[in-house]
């Protein structure tokens, strides 16, 4: 500890250069923190996606439809807990810029187990007994000034029996959705009312939501469901919510490899930059280091001094950069809910900063330790 003033004075011998190294390292580790935090956060979100919630859709994709009559066949598969038909279409409230999604579901027994929704018991009861009822996100209530009991007119792309595309629903409650891909401008309506009222497409749904008893048997149950429709005109493909999340992530490429490549390139470039500056700084300080050796400082002490200076600057700058990354995540979470930077990313970042400091300063430190006093003083 008694040598800290000496280390500190060495750092601030060239304030502008020390500040430049600090900023370089800080920006590099801010990028490191953001990228690693996003990767870890996305992996965590995928891991939290429900494995016991299956989506049964057409083998041709979600763009094709299935008959609602398939519900009984799906229910007969072993391990199935609840099956809920789902119809999807779009709507508009008052003007074209106020678009929303409409999810038509059948609130049968235990229907909430087949969704990622959370609904208050009184709202569930009101929805189940109101054919024209709708559950809306709280954000929509605030956005349009709605309240429970209001009747809202929605213009849709689905015509009713009378040819009109104007639908009216009664707000009976609110819900929340833990699925980050669920959207915010979405309302839930009763499928039976929707199916009876529409002019065409009766008895057709987009997919089935299926909750199962044991999430460990998701693949087995999915195969059992698909085998039941293998030889029918409506072949199915069944996937868990977690599997769908993994597929969506893979569709944008190997995120892990991309992040490792970027971080690796940044750290290598940082290593070369800091090594160059450290070598230049040590070369300029040779006479000063020779004086320290003359005063009795051992070769090992000079070696440690140089390493300590580099470590203090790099670790402090990395901490600053990681702190900036931490501050950025609350804002990023508004767009990608659940994304955060785990504490292990901070620990890894500080460890990488210390490693960069040791690697960049090892050659200048070794050169200082082998310094010839007479030659160094003669070069003044």
CSV table of C-alpha atoms in Angstrom, one decimal:
chain,number,residue,atom,x,y,z
A,1,UNK,CA,0.0,0.0,0.0
A,2,UNK,CA,2.9,2.4,0.7
A,3,UNK,CA,3.8,2.3,-3.0
A,4,UNK,CA,0.3,3.4,-4.2
A,5,UNK,CA,1.4,7.1,-4.4
A,6,UNK,CA,4.2,6.1,-6.7
A,7,UNK,CA,1.9,4.0,-8.9
A,8,UNK,CA,-0.6,6.9,-9.0
A,9,UNK,CA,2.0,9.5,-10.0
A,10,UNK,CA,3.2,7.1,-12.7
A,11,UNK,CA,-0.3,6.9,-14.1
A,12,UNK,CA,-0.7,10.7,-14.2
A,13,UNK,CA,2.7,11.4,-15.6
A,14,UNK,CA,1.0,11.9,-19.0
A,15,UNK,CA,-2.6,12.8,-18.1
A,16,UNK,CA,-3.8,13.0,-21.7
A,17,UNK,CA,-2.4,9.6,-22.6
A,18,UNK,CA,-3.8,8.0,-19.4
A,19,UNK,CA,-7.2,9.5,-20.2
A,20,UNK,CA,-7.1,8.2,-23.8
A,21,UNK,CA,-6.3,4.7,-22.6
A,22,UNK,CA,-9.1,5.0,-20.0
A,23,UNK,CA,-11.7,6.0,-22.6
A,24,UNK,CA,-10.6,3.3,-25.1
A,25,UNK,CA,-10.9,0.6,-22.5
A,26,UNK,CA,-14.1,2.1,-21.1
A,27,UNK,CA,-15.9,2.1,-24.5
A,28,UNK,CA,-14.6,-1.4,-25.3
A,29,UNK,CA,-16.0,-2.8,-22.1
A,30,UNK,CA,-19.3,-0.9,-22.4
A,31,UNK,CA,-19.7,-2.7,-25.7
A,32,UNK,CA,-18.6,-6.0,-24.1
A,33,UNK,CA,-21.2,-5.5,-21.3
A,34,UNK,CA,-24.1,-4.7,-23.7
A,35,UNK,CA,-23.4,-7.5,-26.1
A,36,UNK,CA,-22.8,-10.2,-23.4
A,37,UNK,CA,-25.7,-8.9,-21.4
A,38,UNK,CA,-28.0,-9.1,-24.4
A,39,UNK,CA,-26.8,-12.6,-25.1
A,40,UNK,CA,-27.3,-13.8,-21.6
A,41,UNK,CA,-30.6,-12.0,-21.3
A,42,UNK,CA,-32.0,-13.6,-24.5
A,43,UNK,CA,-30.8,-17.0,-23.4
A,44,UNK,CA,-32.5,-16.5,-20.1
A,45,UNK,CA,-35.7,-15.5,-21.8
A,46,UNK,CA,-35.6,-18.6,-23.9
A,47,UNK,CA,-35.0,-20.8,-20.9
A,48,UNK,CA,-38.0,-19.2,-19.1
A,49,UNK,CA,-40.3,-19.9,-22.1
A,50,UNK,CA,-42.8,-22.5,-21.2
A,51,UNK,CA,-42.0,-26.1,-22.3
A,52,UNK,CA,-45.5,-27.3,-21.2
A,53,UNK,CA,-47.3,-25.1,-23.6
A,54,UNK,CA,-47.6,-26.5,-27.2
A,55,UNK,CA,-48.8,-24.8,-30.3
A,56,UNK,CA,-50.5,-27.1,-32.9
A,57,UNK,CA,-50.5,-25.5,-36.3
A,58,UNK,CA,-50.6,-26.6,-39.9
A,59,UNK,CA,-47.5,-28.4,-41.2
A,60,UNK,CA,-47.5,-25.7,-43.9
A,61,UNK,CA,-46.9,-23.0,-41.3
A,62,UNK,CA,-49.0,-20.5,-39.3
A,63,UNK,CA,-50.3,-19.0,-42.5
A,64,UNK,CA,-52.5,-22.0,-43.1
A,65,UNK,CA,-55.6,-22.9,-41.1
A,66,UNK,CA,-57.0,-25.9,-39.3
A,67,UNK,CA,-60.6,-27.1,-38.7
A,68,UNK,CA,-61.9,-26.7,-35.2
A,69,UNK,CA,-63.1,-30.3,-35.4
A,70,UNK,CA,-59.5,-31.4,-34.8
A,71,UNK,CA,-59.9,-30.4,-31.1
A,72,UNK,CA,-61.2,-33.7,-30.0
A,73,UNK,CA,-58.4,-35.6,-31.7
A,74,UNK,CA,-55.8,-33.5,-29.9
A,75,UNK,CA,-57.5,-33.9,-26.6
A,76,UNK,CA,-57.3,-37.7,-26.9
A,77,UNK,CA,-53.5,-37.6,-27.0
A,78,UNK,CA,-52.0,-38.8,-23.7
A,79,UNK,CA,-50.5,-36.2,-21.5
A,80,UNK,CA,-52.7,-33.4,-22.8
A,81,UNK,CA,-54.2,-31.1,-20.1
A,82,UNK,CA,-56.2,-28.5,-22.0
A,83,UNK,CA,-56.8,-27.6,-25.7
A,84,UNK,CA,-58.0,-24.1,-26.7
A,85,UNK,CA,-58.7,-23.1,-30.4
A,86,UNK,CA,-57.2,-19.8,-31.4
A,87,UNK,CA,-58.3,-17.5,-34.2
A,88,UNK,CA,-56.2,-14.4,-35.2
A,89,UNK,CA,-57.2,-11.3,-37.1
A,90,UNK,CA,-56.6,-7.6,-37.2
A,91,UNK,CA,-58.6,-4.6,-36.2
A,92,UNK,CA,-58.6,-0.9,-36.2
A,93,UNK,CA,-60.0,1.5,-33.6
A,94,UNK,CA,-61.4,4.8,-34.9
A,95,UNK,CA,-58.5,5.5,-37.4
A,96,UNK,CA,-56.0,3.6,-39.5
A,97,UNK,CA,-53.1,4.4,-37.3
A,98,UNK,CA,-54.7,2.7,-34.3
A,99,UNK,CA,-54.2,-0.9,-35.3
A,100,UNK,CA,-54.5,-3.8,-32.9
A,101,UNK,CA,-54.5,-7.6,-32.9
A,102,UNK,CA,-57.6,-9.6,-32.0
A,103,UNK,CA,-57.2,-13.1,-30.5
A,104,UNK,CA,-60.4,-15.2,-30.5
A,105,UNK,CA,-60.3,-18.0,-28.0
A,106,UNK,CA,-62.8,-20.4,-26.4
A,107,UNK,CA,-62.7,-20.0,-22.6
A,108,UNK,CA,-63.3,-23.7,-21.8
A,109,UNK,CA,-62.3,-25.2,-18.5
A,110,UNK,CA,-58.7,-24.6,-17.5
A,111,UNK,CA,-58.2,-22.4,-20.6
A,112,UNK,CA,-55.7,-20.1,-18.9
A,113,UNK,CA,-53.2,-23.0,-18.5
A,114,UNK,CA,-52.8,-23.0,-22.3
A,115,UNK,CA,-51.7,-19.3,-22.4
A,116,UNK,CA,-49.1,-17.1,-20.9
A,117,UNK,CA,-51.9,-14.7,-19.8
A,118,UNK,CA,-52.6,-13.6,-16.2
A,119,UNK,CA,-56.2,-12.6,-15.6
A,120,UNK,CA,-57.9,-11.7,-12.3
A,121,UNK,CA,-60.6,-14.3,-11.2
A,122,UNK,CA,-63.4,-11.8,-11.5
A,123,UNK,CA,-62.4,-10.8,-15.0
A,124,UNK,CA,-62.2,-14.5,-16.0
A,125,UNK,CA,-65.7,-15.0,-14.7
A,126,UNK,CA,-67.0,-11.9,-16.5
A,127,UNK,CA,-65.3,-12.9,-19.8
A,128,UNK,CA,-66.7,-16.5,-19.7
A,129,UNK,CA,-70.3,-15.4,-19.3
A,130,UNK,CA,-70.2,-12.4,-21.7
A,131,UNK,CA,-70.4,-13.5,-25.4
A,132,UNK,CA,-69.4,-10.1,-26.6
A,133,UNK,CA,-66.9,-9.6,-23.8
A,134,UNK,CA,-63.3,-8.7,-24.4
A,135,UNK,CA,-60.2,-8.6,-22.2
A,136,UNK,CA,-57.7,-5.9,-23.0
A,137,UNK,CA,-54.1,-5.0,-22.0
A,138,UNK,CA,-53.9,-2.3,-19.4
A,139,UNK,CA,-51.7,-0.3,-21.8
A,140,UNK,CA,-54.6,-0.1,-24.2
A,141,UNK,CA,-56.9,1.2,-21.4
A,142,UNK,CA,-54.5,4.0,-20.8
A,143,UNK,CA,-53.8,4.6,-24.5
A,144,UNK,CA,-57.4,5.1,-25.5
A,145,UNK,CA,-59.0,6.2,-22.2
A,146,UNK,CA,-61.1,3.0,-22.0
A,147,UNK,CA,-62.6,1.7,-18.8
A,148,UNK,CA,-64.3,-1.5,-17.7
A,149,UNK,CA,-67.9,-1.6,-19.0
A,150,UNK,CA,-67.2,0.5,-22.1
A,151,UNK,CA,-68.4,-0.8,-25.5
A,152,UNK,CA,-65.7,-0.3,-28.2
A,153,UNK,CA,-66.3,-0.4,-31.9
A,154,UNK,CA,-63.6,-2.2,-33.9
A,155,UNK,CA,-63.3,-2.2,-37.7
A,156,UNK,CA,-61.8,-5.5,-38.8
A,157,UNK,CA,-60.8,-7.4,-42.0
A,158,UNK,CA,-63.5,-10.0,-41.3
A,159,UNK,CA,-67.1,-9.5,-42.5
A,160,UNK,CA,-70.1,-10.4,-40.4
A,161,UNK,CA,-73.2,-12.1,-41.6
A,162,UNK,CA,-74.8,-8.8,-42.5
A,163,UNK,CA,-71.8,-7.8,-44.6
A,164,UNK,CA,-70.5,-5.2,-42.1
A,165,UNK,CA,-66.9,-5.3,-40.9
A,166,UNK,CA,-67.8,-3.2,-37.8
A,167,UNK,CA,-67.6,-5.3,-34.6
A,168,UNK,CA,-68.6,-4.1,-31.1
A,169,UNK,CA,-67.2,-5.6,-27.9
A,170,UNK,CA,-67.8,-5.0,-24.2
A,171,UNK,CA,-64.7,-4.5,-22.0
A,172,UNK,CA,-65.1,-6.9,-19.1
A,173,UNK,CA,-61.5,-6.9,-17.7
A,174,UNK,CA,-57.8,-6.7,-18.3
A,175,UNK,CA,-55.0,-9.2,-18.6
A,176,UNK,CA,-51.2,-9.3,-18.7
A,177,UNK,CA,-48.9,-11.4,-20.9
A,178,UNK,CA,-45.6,-12.8,-19.8
A,179,UNK,CA,-44.7,-13.7,-23.4
A,180,UNK,CA,-42.4,-10.9,-24.7
A,181,UNK,CA,-43.6,-11.7,-28.3
A,182,UNK,CA,-47.2,-11.4,-27.4
A,183,UNK,CA,-47.6,-7.8,-28.3
A,184,UNK,CA,-49.2,-4.9,-26.3
A,185,UNK,CA,-52.0,-3.8,-28.6
A,186,UNK,CA,-54.0,-7.0,-28.4
A,187,UNK,CA,-57.5,-7.8,-27.2
A,188,UNK,CA,-59.1,-11.2,-26.4
A,189,UNK,CA,-62.6,-12.1,-27.6
A,190,UNK,CA,-64.8,-15.2,-27.4
A,191,UNK,CA,-64.2,-17.6,-30.4
A,192,UNK,CA,-67.8,-18.9,-30.4
A,193,UNK,CA,-69.3,-15.5,-30.8
A,194,UNK,CA,-66.8,-14.6,-33.5
A,195,UNK,CA,-67.3,-17.8,-35.4
A,196,UNK,CA,-71.1,-17.6,-35.4
A,197,UNK,CA,-71.1,-14.0,-36.4
A,198,UNK,CA,-68.6,-14.1,-39.3
A,199,UNK,CA,-69.8,-14.6,-42.9
A,200,UNK,CA,-67.1,-16.9,-44.1
A,201,UNK,CA,-64.4,-19.2,-42.7
A,202,UNK,CA,-66.7,-20.8,-40.1
A,203,UNK,CA,-65.2,-23.6,-38.1
A,204,UNK,CA,-61.6,-22.6,-39.1
A,205,UNK,CA,-58.9,-21.6,-36.6
A,206,UNK,CA,-55.3,-20.6,-37.0
A,207,UNK,CA,-53.8,-23.0,-34.4
A,208,UNK,CA,-54.5,-24.7,-31.1
A,209,UNK,CA,-52.9,-23.9,-27.8
A,210,UNK,CA,-52.3,-27.0,-25.8
A,211,UNK,CA,-51.1,-27.3,-22.2
A,212,UNK,CA,-49.6,-30.6,-21.1
A,213,UNK,CA,-49.2,-32.3,-17.7
A,214,UNK,CA,-45.5,-32.9,-17.8
A,215,UNK,CA,-43.2,-30.4,-19.6
A,216,UNK,CA,-40.5,-33.2,-19.7
A,217,UNK,CA,-42.8,-35.1,-22.1
A,218,UNK,CA,-43.3,-32.2,-24.5
A,219,UNK,CA,-41.5,-33.9,-27.4
A,220,UNK,CA,-43.4,-37.1,-26.8
A,221,UNK,CA,-46.8,-35.4,-26.7
A,222,UNK,CA,-46.0,-33.3,-29.7
A,223,UNK,CA,-45.1,-36.4,-31.7
A,224,UNK,CA,-48.3,-38.2,-30.6
A,225,UNK,CA,-50.4,-35.3,-31.7
A,226,UNK,CA,-48.8,-35.0,-35.1
A,227,UNK,CA,-49.0,-38.8,-35.7
A,228,UNK,CA,-52.8,-38.5,-35.4
A,229,UNK,CA,-52.9,-36.1,-38.3
A,230,UNK,CA,-50.1,-37.7,-40.4
A,231,UNK,CA,-52.5,-39.2,-43.1
A,232,UNK,CA,-55.1,-36.5,-43.0
A,233,UNK,CA,-55.6,-33.5,-45.3
A,234,UNK,CA,-54.7,-31.2,-42.4
A,235,UNK,CA,-51.3,-32.5,-41.3
A,236,UNK,CA,-50.0,-30.7,-38.2
A,237,UNK,CA,-46.8,-29.6,-36.7
A,238,UNK,CA,-46.6,-29.3,-32.9
A,239,UNK,CA,-44.0,-27.2,-31.2
A,240,UNK,CA,-43.5,-26.0,-27.6
A,241,UNK,CA,-43.3,-22.3,-26.9
A,242,UNK,CA,-39.7,-22.8,-25.8
A,243,UNK,CA,-38.9,-24.6,-29.1
A,244,UNK,CA,-40.5,-21.8,-31.1
A,245,UNK,CA,-38.4,-19.2,-29.2
A,246,UNK,CA,-35.2,-21.2,-30.0
A,247,UNK,CA,-36.1,-21.5,-33.7
A,248,UNK,CA,-36.8,-17.7,-33.9
A,249,UNK,CA,-33.4,-17.0,-32.3
A,250,UNK,CA,-31.7,-19.4,-34.7
A,251,UNK,CA,-33.4,-17.8,-37.7
A,252,UNK,CA,-31.3,-14.6,-37.2
A,253,UNK,CA,-28.1,-16.6,-37.1
A,254,UNK,CA,-25.7,-17.9,-34.4
A,255,UNK,CA,-26.0,-15.0,-32.0
A,256,UNK,CA,-23.4,-16.5,-29.6
A,257,UNK,CA,-20.8,-16.8,-32.3
A,258,UNK,CA,-21.5,-13.3,-33.6
A,259,UNK,CA,-21.1,-11.7,-30.2
A,260,UNK,CA,-18.0,-13.7,-29.4
A,261,UNK,CA,-16.4,-12.6,-32.7
A,262,UNK,CA,-17.2,-8.9,-32.1
A,263,UNK,CA,-16.0,-9.0,-28.5
A,264,UNK,CA,-12.9,-10.9,-29.5
A,265,UNK,CA,-12.0,-8.4,-32.3
A,266,UNK,CA,-12.6,-5.5,-29.9
A,267,UNK,CA,-10.4,-7.0,-27.2
A,268,UNK,CA,-7.6,-7.9,-29.6
A,269,UNK,CA,-7.6,-4.3,-31.0
A,270,UNK,CA,-7.7,-3.0,-27.5
A,271,UNK,CA,-4.7,-5.2,-26.6
A,272,UNK,CA,-2.6,-3.8,-29.5
A,273,UNK,CA,-3.6,-0.2,-28.7
A,274,UNK,CA,-2.8,-0.4,-25.0
A,275,UNK,CA,0.5,-2.4,-25.6
A,276,UNK,CA,1.7,0.3,-28.0
A,277,UNK,CA,0.9,3.1,-25.5
A,278,UNK,CA,2.5,1.2,-22.6
A,279,UNK,CA,5.7,0.6,-24.5
A,280,UNK,CA,5.9,4.2,-25.5
A,281,UNK,CA,5.3,5.3,-21.9
A,282,UNK,CA,7.9,2.9,-20.5
A,283,UNK,CA,10.5,4.0,-23.1
A,284,UNK,CA,10.0,7.7,-22.1
A,285,UNK,CA,10.4,6.8,-18.5
A,286,UNK,CA,13.7,4.9,-18.7
A,287,UNK,CA,15.7,7.6,-16.9
A,288,UNK,CA,13.2,7.8,-14.1
A,289,UNK,CA,13.1,4.0,-13.7
A,290,UNK,CA,17.0,4.0,-13.7
A,291,UNK,CA,16.9,6.5,-10.8
A,292,UNK,CA,14.5,4.2,-8.9
A,293,UNK,CA,16.9,1.3,-9.4
A,294,UNK,CA,19.7,3.6,-8.2
A,295,UNK,CA,17.7,4.3,-5.0
A,296,UNK,CA,17.4,0.5,-4.3
A,297,UNK,CA,14.3,-0.6,-6.0
A,298,UNK,CA,14.6,-4.2,-7.2
A,299,UNK,CA,14.0,-5.5,-10.7
A,300,UNK,CA,10.9,-7.3,-9.4
A,301,UNK,CA,9.5,-4.1,-7.9
A,302,UNK,CA,9.8,-2.2,-11.1
A,303,UNK,CA,8.1,-5.1,-12.9
A,304,UNK,CA,5.2,-5.0,-10.5
A,305,UNK,CA,5.0,-1.2,-10.7
A,306,UNK,CA,4.4,-1.2,-14.5
A,307,UNK,CA,1.9,-4.0,-14.2
A,308,UNK,CA,0.1,-2.3,-11.4
A,309,UNK,CA,-0.2,1.0,-13.3
A,310,UNK,CA,-1.7,-0.8,-16.3
A,311,UNK,CA,-4.1,-2.9,-14.1
A,312,UNK,CA,-5.4,0.1,-12.2
A,313,UNK,CA,-6.2,2.0,-15.4
A,314,UNK,CA,-7.7,-0.9,-17.3
A,315,UNK,CA,-9.8,-2.3,-14.4
A,316,UNK,CA,-11.1,1.1,-13.4
A,317,UNK,CA,-11.9,1.9,-17.1
A,318,UNK,CA,-13.6,-1.5,-17.5
A,319,UNK,CA,-15.7,-0.9,-14.4
A,320,UNK,CA,-16.7,2.5,-15.8
A,321,UNK,CA,-17.7,0.9,-19.1
A,322,UNK,CA,-19.6,-1.9,-17.5
A,323,UNK,CA,-21.4,0.6,-15.3
A,324,UNK,CA,-22.5,2.5,-18.5
A,325,UNK,CA,-23.8,-0.8,-19.9
A,326,UNK,CA,-25.8,-1.5,-16.7
A,327,UNK,CA,-27.3,1.9,-17.0
A,328,UNK,CA,-28.3,1.2,-20.6
A,329,UNK,CA,-30.3,-2.0,-19.8
A,330,UNK,CA,-33.3,-0.4,-18.1
A,331,UNK,CA,-33.9,1.6,-21.3
A,332,UNK,CA,-33.3,-1.5,-23.5
A,333,UNK,CA,-35.8,-3.4,-21.4
A,334,UNK,CA,-38.5,-1.1,-22.7
A,335,UNK,CA,-38.1,-2.6,-26.2
A,336,UNK,CA,-36.9,-6.1,-25.2
A,337,UNK,CA,-38.5,-7.0,-21.9
A,338,UNK,CA,-36.5,-9.2,-19.6
A,339,UNK,CA,-33.1,-8.3,-21.0
A,340,UNK,CA,-30.5,-7.6,-18.3
A,341,UNK,CA,-26.8,-8.0,-17.5
A,342,UNK,CA,-26.1,-10.8,-14.9
A,343,UNK,CA,-23.4,-10.2,-12.3
A,344,UNK,CA,-21.2,-12.9,-13.8
A,345,UNK,CA,-20.9,-10.7,-17.0
A,346,UNK,CA,-19.4,-8.0,-14.8
A,347,UNK,CA,-17.0,-10.4,-13.1
A,348,UNK,CA,-15.9,-11.8,-16.5
A,349,UNK,CA,-15.5,-8.2,-17.8
A,350,UNK,CA,-13.3,-7.2,-14.9
A,351,UNK,CA,-11.3,-10.4,-15.3
A,352,UNK,CA,-10.8,-9.7,-19.0
A,353,UNK,CA,-9.7,-6.1,-18.2
A,354,UNK,CA,-7.1,-7.4,-15.8
A,355,UNK,CA,-5.9,-9.9,-18.4
A,356,UNK,CA,-5.6,-7.2,-21.1
A,357,UNK,CA,-3.6,-5.1,-18.6
A,358,UNK,CA,-1.2,-7.9,-17.8
A,359,UNK,CA,-0.6,-8.9,-21.4
A,360,UNK,CA,-0.2,-5.3,-22.7
A,361,UNK,CA,2.2,-4.3,-19.8
A,362,UNK,CA,4.2,-7.6,-19.5
A,363,UNK,CA,6.7,-6.7,-22.3
A,364,UNK,CA,7.3,-3.1,-21.1
A,365,UNK,CA,7.5,-4.3,-17.5
A,366,UNK,CA,10.1,-6.9,-18.4
A,367,UNK,CA,12.1,-4.3,-20.3
A,368,UNK,CA,12.0,-2.1,-17.2
A,369,UNK,CA,13.1,-4.9,-15.0
A,370,UNK,CA,16.2,-5.6,-17.2
A,371,UNK,CA,17.0,-1.9,-17.4
A,372,UNK,CA,20.7,-1.0,-17.5
A,373,UNK,CA,21.2,2.0,-15.1
A,374,UNK,CA,24.2,3.5,-16.9
A,375,UNK,CA,22.7,3.2,-20.4
A,376,UNK,CA,19.4,4.7,-19.2
A,377,UNK,CA,21.0,7.6,-17.5
A,378,UNK,CA,23.3,8.3,-20.4
A,379,UNK,CA,20.3,8.6,-22.7
A,380,UNK,CA,18.9,11.6,-20.8
